mmCIF file with all atom_site columns, C-alpha atoms in Angstrom:
data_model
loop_
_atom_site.group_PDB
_atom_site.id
_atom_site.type_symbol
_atom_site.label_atom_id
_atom_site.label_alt_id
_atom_site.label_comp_id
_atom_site.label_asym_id
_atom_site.label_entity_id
_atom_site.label_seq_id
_atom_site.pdbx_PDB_ins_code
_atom_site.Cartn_x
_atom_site.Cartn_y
_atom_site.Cartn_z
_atom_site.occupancy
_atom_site.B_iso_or_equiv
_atom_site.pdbx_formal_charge
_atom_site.auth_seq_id
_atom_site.auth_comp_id
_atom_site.auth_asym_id
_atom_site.auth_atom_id
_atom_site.pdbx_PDB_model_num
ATOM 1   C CA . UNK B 1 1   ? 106.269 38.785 143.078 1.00 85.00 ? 1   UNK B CA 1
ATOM 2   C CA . UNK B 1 2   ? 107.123 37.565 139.855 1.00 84.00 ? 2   UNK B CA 1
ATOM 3   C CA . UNK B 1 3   ? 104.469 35.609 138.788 1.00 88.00 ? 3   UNK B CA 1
ATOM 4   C CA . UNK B 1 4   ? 102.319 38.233 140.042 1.00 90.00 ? 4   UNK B CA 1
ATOM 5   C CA . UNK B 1 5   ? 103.736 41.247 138.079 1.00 89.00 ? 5   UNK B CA 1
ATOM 6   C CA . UNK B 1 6   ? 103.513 38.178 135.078 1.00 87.00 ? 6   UNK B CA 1
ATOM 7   C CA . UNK B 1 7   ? 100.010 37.911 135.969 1.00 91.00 ? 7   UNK B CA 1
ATOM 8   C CA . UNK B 1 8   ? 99.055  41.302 135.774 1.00 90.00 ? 8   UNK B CA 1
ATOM 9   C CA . UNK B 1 9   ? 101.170 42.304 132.442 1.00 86.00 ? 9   UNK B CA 1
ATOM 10  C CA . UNK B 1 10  ? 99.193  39.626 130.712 1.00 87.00 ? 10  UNK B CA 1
ATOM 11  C CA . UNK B 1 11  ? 95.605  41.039 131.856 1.00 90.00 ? 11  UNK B CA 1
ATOM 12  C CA . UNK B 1 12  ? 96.414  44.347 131.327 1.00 87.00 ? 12  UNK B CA 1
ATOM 13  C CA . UNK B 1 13  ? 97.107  43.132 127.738 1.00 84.00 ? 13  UNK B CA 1
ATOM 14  C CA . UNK B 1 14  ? 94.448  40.321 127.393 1.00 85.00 ? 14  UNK B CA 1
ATOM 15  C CA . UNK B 1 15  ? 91.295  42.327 127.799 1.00 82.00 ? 15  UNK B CA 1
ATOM 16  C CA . UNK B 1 16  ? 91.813  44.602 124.646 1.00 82.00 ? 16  UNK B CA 1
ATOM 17  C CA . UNK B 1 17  ? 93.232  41.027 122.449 1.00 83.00 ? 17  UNK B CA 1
ATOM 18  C CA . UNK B 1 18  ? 90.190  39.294 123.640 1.00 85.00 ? 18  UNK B CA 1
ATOM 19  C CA . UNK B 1 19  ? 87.429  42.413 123.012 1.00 83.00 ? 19  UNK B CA 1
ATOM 20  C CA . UNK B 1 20  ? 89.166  42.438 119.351 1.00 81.00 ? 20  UNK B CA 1
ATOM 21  C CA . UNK B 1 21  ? 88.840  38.209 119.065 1.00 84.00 ? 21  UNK B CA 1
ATOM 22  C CA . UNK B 1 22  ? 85.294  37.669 120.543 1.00 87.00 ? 22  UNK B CA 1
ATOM 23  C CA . UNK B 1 23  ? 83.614  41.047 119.866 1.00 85.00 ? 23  UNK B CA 1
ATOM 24  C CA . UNK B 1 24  ? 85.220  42.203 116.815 1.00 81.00 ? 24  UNK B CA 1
ATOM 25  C CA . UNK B 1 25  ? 85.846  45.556 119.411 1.00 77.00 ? 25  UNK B CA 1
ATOM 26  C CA . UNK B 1 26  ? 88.420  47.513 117.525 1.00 78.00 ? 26  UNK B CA 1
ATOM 27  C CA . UNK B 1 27  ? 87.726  50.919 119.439 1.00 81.00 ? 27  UNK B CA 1
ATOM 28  C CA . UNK B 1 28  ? 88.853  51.944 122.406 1.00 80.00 ? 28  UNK B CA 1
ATOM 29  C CA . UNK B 1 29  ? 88.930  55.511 124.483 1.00 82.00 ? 29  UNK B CA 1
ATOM 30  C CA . UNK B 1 30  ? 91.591  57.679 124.717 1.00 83.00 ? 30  UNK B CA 1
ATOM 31  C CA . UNK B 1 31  ? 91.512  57.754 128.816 1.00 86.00 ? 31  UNK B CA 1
ATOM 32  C CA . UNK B 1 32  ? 90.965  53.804 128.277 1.00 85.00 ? 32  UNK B CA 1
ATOM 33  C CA . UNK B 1 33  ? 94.189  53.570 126.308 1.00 85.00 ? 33  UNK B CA 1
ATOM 34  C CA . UNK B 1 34  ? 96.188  55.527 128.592 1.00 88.00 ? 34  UNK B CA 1
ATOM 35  C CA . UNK B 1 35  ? 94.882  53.463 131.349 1.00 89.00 ? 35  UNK B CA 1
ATOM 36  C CA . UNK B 1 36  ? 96.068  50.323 129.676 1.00 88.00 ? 36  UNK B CA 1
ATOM 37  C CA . UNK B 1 37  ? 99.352  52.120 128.478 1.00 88.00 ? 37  UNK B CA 1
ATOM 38  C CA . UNK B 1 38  ? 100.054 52.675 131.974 1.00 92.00 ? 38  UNK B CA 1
ATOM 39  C CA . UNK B 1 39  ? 99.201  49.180 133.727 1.00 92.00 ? 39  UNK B CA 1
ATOM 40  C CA . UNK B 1 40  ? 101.685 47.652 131.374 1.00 89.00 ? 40  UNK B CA 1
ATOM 41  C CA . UNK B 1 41  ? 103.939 49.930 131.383 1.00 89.00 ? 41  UNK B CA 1
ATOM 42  C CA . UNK B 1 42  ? 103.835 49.982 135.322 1.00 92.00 ? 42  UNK B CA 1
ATOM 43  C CA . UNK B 1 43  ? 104.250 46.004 135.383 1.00 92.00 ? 43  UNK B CA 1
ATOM 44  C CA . UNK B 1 44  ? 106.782 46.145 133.016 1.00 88.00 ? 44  UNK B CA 1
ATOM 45  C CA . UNK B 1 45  ? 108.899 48.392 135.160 1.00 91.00 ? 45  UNK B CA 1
ATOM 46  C CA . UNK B 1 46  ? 107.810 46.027 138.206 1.00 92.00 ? 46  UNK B CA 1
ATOM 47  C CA . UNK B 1 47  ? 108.943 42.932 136.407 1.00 90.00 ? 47  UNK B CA 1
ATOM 48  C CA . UNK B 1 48  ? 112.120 44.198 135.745 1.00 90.00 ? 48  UNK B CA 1
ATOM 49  C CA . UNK B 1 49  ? 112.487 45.363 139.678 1.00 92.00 ? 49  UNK B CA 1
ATOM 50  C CA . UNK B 1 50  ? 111.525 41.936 140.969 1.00 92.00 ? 50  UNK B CA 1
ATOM 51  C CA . UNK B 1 51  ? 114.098 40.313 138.499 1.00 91.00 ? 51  UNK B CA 1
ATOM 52  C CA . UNK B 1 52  ? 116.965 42.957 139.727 1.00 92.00 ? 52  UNK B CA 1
ATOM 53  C CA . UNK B 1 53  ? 115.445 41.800 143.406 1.00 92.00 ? 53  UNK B CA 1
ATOM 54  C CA . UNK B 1 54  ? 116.261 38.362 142.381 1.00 90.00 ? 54  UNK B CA 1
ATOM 55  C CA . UNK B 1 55  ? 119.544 38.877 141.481 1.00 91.00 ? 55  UNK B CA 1
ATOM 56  C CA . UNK B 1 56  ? 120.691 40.406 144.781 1.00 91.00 ? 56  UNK B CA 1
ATOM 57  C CA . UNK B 1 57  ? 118.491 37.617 146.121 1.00 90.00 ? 57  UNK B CA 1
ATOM 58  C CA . UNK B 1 58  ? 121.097 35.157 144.561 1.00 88.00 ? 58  UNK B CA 1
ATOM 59  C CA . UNK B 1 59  ? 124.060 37.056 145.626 1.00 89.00 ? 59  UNK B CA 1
ATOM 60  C CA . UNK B 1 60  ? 122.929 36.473 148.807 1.00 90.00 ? 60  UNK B CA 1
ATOM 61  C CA . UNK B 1 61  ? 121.952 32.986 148.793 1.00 87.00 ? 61  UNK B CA 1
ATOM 62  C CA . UNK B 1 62  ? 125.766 32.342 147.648 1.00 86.00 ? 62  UNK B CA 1
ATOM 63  C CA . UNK B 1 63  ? 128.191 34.143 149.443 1.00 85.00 ? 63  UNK B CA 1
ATOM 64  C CA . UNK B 1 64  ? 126.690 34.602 152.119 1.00 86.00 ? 64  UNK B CA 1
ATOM 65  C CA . UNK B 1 65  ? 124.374 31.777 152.789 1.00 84.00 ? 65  UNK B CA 1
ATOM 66  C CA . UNK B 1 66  ? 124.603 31.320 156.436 1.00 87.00 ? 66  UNK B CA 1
ATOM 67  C CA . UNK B 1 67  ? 122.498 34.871 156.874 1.00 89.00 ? 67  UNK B CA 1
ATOM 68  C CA . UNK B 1 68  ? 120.315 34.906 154.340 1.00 88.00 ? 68  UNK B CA 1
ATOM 69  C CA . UNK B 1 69  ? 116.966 34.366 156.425 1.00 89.00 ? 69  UNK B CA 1
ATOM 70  C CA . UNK B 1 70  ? 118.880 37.431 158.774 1.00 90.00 ? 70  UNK B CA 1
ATOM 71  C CA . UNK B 1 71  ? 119.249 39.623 155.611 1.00 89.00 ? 71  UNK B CA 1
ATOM 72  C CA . UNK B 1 72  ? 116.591 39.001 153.824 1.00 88.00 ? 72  UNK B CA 1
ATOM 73  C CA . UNK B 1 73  ? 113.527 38.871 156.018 1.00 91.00 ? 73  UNK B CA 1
ATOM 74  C CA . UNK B 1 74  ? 109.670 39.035 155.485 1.00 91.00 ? 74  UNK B CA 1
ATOM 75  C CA . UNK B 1 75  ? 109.954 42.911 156.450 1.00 94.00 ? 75  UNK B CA 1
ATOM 76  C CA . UNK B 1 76  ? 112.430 43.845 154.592 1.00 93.00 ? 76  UNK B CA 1
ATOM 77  C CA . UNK B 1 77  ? 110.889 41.898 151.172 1.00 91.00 ? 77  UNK B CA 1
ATOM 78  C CA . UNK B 1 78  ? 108.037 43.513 151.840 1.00 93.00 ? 78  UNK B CA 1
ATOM 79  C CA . UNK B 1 79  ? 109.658 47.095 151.910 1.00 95.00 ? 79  UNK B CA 1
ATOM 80  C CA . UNK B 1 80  ? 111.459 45.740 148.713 1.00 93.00 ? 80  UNK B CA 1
ATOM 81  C CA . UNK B 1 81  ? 107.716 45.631 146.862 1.00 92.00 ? 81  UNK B CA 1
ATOM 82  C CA . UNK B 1 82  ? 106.655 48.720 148.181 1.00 94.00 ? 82  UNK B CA 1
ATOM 83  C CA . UNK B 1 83  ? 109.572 50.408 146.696 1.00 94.00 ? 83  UNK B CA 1
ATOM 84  C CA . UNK B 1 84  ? 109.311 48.691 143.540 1.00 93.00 ? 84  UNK B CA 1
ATOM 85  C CA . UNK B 1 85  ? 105.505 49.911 143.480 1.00 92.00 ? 85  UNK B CA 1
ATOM 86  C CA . UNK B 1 86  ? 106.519 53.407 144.683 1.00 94.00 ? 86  UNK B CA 1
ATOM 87  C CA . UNK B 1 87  ? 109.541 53.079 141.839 1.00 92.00 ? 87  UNK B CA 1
ATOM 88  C CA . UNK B 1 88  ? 106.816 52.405 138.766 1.00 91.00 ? 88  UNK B CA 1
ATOM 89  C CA . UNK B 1 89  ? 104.294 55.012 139.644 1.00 92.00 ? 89  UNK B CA 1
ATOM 90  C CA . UNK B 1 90  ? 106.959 58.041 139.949 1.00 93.00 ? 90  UNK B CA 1
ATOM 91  C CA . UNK B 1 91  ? 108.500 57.006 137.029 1.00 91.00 ? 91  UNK B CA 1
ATOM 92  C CA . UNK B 1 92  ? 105.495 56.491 134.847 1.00 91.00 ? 92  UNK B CA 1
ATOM 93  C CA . UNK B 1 93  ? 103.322 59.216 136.053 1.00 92.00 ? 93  UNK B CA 1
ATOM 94  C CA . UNK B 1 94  ? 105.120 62.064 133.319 1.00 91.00 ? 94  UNK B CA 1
ATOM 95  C CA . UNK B 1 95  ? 105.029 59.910 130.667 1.00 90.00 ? 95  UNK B CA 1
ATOM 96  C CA . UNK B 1 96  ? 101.046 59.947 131.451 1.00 89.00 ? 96  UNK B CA 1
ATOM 97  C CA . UNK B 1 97  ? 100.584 63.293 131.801 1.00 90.00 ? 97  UNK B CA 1
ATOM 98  C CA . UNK B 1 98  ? 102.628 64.182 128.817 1.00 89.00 ? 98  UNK B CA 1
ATOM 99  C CA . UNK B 1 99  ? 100.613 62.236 126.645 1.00 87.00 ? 99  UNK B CA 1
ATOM 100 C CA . UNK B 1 100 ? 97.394  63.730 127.850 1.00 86.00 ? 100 UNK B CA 1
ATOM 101 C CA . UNK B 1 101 ? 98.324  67.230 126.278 1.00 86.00 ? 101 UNK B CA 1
ATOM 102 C CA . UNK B 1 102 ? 99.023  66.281 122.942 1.00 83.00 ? 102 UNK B CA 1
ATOM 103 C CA . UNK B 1 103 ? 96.389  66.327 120.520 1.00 81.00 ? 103 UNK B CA 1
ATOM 104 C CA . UNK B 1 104 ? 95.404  63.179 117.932 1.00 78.00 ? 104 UNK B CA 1
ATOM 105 C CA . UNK B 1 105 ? 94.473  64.292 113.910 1.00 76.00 ? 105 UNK B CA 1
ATOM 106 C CA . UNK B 1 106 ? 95.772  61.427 111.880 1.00 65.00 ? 106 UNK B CA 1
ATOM 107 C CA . UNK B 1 107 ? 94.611  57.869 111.622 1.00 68.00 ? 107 UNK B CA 1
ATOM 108 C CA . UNK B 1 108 ? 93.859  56.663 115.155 1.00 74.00 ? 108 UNK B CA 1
ATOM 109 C CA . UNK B 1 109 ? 94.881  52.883 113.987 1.00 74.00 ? 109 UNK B CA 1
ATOM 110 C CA . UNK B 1 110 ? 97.072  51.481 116.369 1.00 73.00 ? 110 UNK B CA 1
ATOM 111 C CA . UNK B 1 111 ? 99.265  49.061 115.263 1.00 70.00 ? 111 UNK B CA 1
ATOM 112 C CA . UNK B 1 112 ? 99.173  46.640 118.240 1.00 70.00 ? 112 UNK B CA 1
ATOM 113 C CA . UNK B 1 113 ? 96.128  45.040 119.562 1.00 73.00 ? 113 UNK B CA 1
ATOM 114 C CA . UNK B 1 114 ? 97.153  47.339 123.131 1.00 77.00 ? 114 UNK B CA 1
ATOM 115 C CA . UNK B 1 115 ? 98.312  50.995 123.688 1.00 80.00 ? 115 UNK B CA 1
ATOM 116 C CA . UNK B 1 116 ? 102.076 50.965 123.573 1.00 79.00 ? 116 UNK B CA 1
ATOM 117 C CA . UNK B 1 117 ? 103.617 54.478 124.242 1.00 78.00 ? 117 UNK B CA 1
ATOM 118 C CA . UNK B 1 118 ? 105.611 54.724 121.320 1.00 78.00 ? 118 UNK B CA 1
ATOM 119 C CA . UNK B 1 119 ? 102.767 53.541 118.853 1.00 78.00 ? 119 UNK B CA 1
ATOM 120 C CA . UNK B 1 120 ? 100.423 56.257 120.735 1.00 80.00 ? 120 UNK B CA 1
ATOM 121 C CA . UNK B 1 121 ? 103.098 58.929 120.123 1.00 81.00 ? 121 UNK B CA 1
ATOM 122 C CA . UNK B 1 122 ? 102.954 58.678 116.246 1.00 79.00 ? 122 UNK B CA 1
ATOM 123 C CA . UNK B 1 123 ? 99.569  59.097 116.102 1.00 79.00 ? 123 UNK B CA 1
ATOM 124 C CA . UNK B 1 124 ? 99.689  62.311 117.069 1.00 82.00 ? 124 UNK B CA 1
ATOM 125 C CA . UNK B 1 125 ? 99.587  65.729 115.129 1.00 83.00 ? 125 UNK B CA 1
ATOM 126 C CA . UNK B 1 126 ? 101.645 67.605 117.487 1.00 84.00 ? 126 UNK B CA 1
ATOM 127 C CA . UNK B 1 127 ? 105.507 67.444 118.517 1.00 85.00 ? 127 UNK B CA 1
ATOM 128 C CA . UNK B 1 128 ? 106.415 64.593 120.370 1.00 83.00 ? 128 UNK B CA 1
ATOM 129 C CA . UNK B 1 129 ? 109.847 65.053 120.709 1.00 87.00 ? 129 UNK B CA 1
ATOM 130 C CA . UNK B 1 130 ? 109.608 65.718 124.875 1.00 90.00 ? 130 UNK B CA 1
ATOM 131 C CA . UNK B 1 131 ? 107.459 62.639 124.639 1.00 86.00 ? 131 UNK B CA 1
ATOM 132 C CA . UNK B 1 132 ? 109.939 60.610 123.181 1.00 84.00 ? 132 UNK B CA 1
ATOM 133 C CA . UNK B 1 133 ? 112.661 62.251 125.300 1.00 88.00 ? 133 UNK B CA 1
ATOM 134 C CA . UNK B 1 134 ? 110.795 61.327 128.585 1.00 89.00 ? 134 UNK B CA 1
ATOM 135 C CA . UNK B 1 135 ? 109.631 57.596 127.324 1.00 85.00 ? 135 UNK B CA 1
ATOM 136 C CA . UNK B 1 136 ? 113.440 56.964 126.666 1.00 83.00 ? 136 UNK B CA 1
ATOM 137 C CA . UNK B 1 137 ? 114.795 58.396 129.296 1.00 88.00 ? 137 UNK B CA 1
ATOM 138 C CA . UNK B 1 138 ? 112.202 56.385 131.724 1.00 88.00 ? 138 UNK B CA 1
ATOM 139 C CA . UNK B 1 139 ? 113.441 52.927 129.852 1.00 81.00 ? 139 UNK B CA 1
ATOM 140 C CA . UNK B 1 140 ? 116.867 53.843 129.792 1.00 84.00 ? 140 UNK B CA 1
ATOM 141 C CA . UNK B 1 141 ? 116.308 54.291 133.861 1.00 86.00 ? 141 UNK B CA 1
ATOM 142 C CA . UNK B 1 142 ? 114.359 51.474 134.522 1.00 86.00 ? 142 UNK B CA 1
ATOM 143 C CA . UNK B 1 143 ? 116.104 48.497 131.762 1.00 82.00 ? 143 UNK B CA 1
ATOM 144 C CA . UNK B 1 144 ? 119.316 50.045 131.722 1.00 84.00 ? 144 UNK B CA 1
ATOM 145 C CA . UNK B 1 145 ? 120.023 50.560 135.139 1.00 90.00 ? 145 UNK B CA 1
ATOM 146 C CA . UNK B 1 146 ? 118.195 47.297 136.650 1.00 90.00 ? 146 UNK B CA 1
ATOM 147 C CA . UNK B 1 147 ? 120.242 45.283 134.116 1.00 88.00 ? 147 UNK B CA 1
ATOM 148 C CA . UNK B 1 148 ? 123.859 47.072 134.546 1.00 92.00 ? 148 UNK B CA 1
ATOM 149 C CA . UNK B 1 149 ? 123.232 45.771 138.203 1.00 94.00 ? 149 UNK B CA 1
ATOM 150 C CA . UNK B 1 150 ? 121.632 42.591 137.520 1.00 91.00 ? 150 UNK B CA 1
ATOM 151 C CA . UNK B 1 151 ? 124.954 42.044 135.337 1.00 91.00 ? 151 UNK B CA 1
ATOM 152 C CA . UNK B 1 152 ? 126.961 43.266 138.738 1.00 94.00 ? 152 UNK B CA 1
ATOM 153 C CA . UNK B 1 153 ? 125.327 40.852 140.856 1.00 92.00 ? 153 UNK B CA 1
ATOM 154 C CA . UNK B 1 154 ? 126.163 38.144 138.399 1.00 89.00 ? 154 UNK B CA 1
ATOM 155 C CA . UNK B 1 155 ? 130.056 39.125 138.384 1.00 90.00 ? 155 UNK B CA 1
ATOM 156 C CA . UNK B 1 156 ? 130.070 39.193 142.094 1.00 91.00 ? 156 UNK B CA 1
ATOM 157 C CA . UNK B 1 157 ? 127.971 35.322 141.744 1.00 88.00 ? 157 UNK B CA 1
ATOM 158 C CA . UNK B 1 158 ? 130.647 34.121 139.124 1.00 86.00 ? 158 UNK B CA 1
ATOM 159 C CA . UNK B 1 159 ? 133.922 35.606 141.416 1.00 89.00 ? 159 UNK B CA 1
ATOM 160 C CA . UNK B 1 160 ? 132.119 33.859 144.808 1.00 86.00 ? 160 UNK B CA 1
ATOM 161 C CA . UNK B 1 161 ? 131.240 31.092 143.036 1.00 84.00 ? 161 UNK B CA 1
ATOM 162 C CA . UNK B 1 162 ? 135.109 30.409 141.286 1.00 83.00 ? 162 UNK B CA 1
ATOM 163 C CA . UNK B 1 163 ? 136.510 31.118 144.835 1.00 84.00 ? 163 UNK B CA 1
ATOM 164 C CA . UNK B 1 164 ? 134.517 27.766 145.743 1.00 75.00 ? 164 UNK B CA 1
ATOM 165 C CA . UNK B 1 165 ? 136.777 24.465 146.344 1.00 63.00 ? 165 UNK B CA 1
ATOM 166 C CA . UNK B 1 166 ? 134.997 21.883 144.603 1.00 78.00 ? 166 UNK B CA 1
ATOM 167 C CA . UNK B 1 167 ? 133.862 21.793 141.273 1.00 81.00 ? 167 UNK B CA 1
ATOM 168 C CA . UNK B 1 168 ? 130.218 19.796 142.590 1.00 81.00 ? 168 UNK B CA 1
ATOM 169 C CA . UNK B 1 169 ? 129.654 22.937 144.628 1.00 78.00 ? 169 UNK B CA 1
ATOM 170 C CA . UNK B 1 170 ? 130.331 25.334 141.635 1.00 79.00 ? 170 UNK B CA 1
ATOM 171 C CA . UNK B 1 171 ? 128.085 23.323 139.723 1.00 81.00 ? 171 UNK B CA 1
ATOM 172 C CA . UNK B 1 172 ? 125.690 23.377 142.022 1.00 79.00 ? 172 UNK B CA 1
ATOM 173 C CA . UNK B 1 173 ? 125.676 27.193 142.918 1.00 77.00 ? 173 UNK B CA 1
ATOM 174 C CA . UNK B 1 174 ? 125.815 27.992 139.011 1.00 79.00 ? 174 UNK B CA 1
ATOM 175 C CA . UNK B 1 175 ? 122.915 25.715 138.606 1.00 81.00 ? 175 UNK B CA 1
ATOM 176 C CA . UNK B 1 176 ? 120.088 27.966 140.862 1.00 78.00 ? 176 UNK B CA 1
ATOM 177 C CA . UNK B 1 177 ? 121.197 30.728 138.722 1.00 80.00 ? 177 UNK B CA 1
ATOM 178 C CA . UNK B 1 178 ? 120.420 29.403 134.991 1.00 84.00 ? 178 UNK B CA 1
ATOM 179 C CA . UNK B 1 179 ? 116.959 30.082 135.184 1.00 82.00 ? 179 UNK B CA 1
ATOM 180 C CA . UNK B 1 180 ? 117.301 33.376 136.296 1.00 82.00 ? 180 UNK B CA 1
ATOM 181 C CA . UNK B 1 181 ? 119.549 34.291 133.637 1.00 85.00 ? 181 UNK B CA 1
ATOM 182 C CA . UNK B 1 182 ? 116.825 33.056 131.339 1.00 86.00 ? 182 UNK B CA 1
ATOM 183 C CA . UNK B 1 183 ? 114.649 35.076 132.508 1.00 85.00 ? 183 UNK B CA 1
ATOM 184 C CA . UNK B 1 184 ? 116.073 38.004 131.986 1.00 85.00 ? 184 UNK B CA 1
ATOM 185 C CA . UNK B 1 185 ? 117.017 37.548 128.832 1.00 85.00 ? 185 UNK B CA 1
ATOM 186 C CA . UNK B 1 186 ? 113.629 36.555 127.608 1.00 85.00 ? 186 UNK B CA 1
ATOM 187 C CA . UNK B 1 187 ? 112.398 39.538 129.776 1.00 83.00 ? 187 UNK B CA 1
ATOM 188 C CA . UNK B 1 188 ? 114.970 42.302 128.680 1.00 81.00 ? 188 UNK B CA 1
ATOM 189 C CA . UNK B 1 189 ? 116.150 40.970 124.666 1.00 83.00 ? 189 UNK B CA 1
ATOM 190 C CA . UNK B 1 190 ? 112.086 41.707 123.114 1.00 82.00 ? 190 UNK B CA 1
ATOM 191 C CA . UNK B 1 191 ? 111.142 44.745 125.557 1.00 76.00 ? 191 UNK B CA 1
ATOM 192 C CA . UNK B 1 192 ? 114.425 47.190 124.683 1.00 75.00 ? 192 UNK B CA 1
ATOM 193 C CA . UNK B 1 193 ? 114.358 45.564 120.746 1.00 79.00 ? 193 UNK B CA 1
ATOM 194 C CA . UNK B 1 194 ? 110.483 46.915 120.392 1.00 74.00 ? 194 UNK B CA 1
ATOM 195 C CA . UNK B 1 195 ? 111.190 50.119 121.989 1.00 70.00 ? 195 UNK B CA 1
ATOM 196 C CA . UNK B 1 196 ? 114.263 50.489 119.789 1.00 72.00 ? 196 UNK B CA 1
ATOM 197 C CA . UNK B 1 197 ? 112.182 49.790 116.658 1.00 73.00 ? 197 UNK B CA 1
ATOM 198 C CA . UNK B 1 198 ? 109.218 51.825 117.500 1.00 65.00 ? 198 UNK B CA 1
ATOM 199 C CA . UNK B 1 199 ? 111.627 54.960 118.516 1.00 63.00 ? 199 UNK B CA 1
ATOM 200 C CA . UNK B 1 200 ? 113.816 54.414 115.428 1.00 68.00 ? 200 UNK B CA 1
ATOM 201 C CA . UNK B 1 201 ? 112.778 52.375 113.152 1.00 63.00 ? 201 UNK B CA 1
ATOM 202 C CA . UNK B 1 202 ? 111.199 53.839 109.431 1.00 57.00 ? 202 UNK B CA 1
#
């Protein structure tokens, strides 16, 4: 699920970066932009369910790795994407349709080689201050919440994993979790510092 929600934030990116680099395409449409603005912003919000999935996934794994195939089944990570699908699109879809009504007078230079929302926003004429609201309030949702429990499951990881005899094991069980940890903070760090800027900065 990961590399796949990867997969898909680059492309949804890529096609604009490479019409600018090959075709010297600096345009694109408004419905085109908001298209793009919400495939990234929809993988976005599914990378950062599929890394709160993997958390829990750990938890699992260690304490309770004797039923992990019960508790974790094909079924039920299945129902896990769908939800994390169903999750993006409900969240997304009034940040899209607020957009839509406002109305664009000023320079229409974006200053990203993609639509991101809050770069959109200041290019408009009219108030954005529900826009911003509602764009905050959907990262605060999606990055705050997924990472207050991501940062759960980790306490509950570090209290099973202390309550572990041997030191090899604790190594060991620490170990599968490193590269997790590293990916969220090279997923989480640059997405909530850019929105911070954009929303903020001067």
């Amino acid at each position: 699920m990961l590399s796949t929600t990867d997969l898909g934030l680059s492309i949804s990116t890529l096609v604009t970066m490479l019409a600018i680099f090959w075709f010297d395409a600096r345009k694109i449409s408004f419905n085109a932009c908001l298209s793009q603005m919400f495939f990234i912003q929809l993988f976005t919000v599914m990378e950062s369910s599929v890394l709160l999935a993997m958390s829990f996934d750990r938890l699992v794994a260690i304490s309770n790795p004797l039923r992990y195939a019960s508790i974790l089944t094909d079924l039920k990570i299945a129902q896990i994407g769908v939800a994390i699908i169903t999750r993006g699109t409900l969240i997304l879809i009034p940040v899209q349709v607020l957009l839509k009504r406002l109305s664009f007078c000023h320079s229409h230079v974006l200053h990203h080689s993609f639509c991101f929302h809050p770069d959109v926003m200041k290019l408009s004429c009219t108030d954005t201050s529900i826009n911003s609201a509602v764009g905050l309030t959907a990262l605060i949702t999606i990055a705050g919440v997924d990472s207050i429990f991501i940062l759960l499951s980790y306490l509950l990881i570090i209290k099973t994993v202390l309550s572990i005899a041997s030191s090899e094991e604790r190594r060991k069980a620490f170990s599968t979790c490193i590269s997790h940890i590293g990916a969220v903070a090279v997923f989480y760090i640059p997405l909530i510092s850019l929105s911070f800027v954009h929303r903020f900065g001067k």
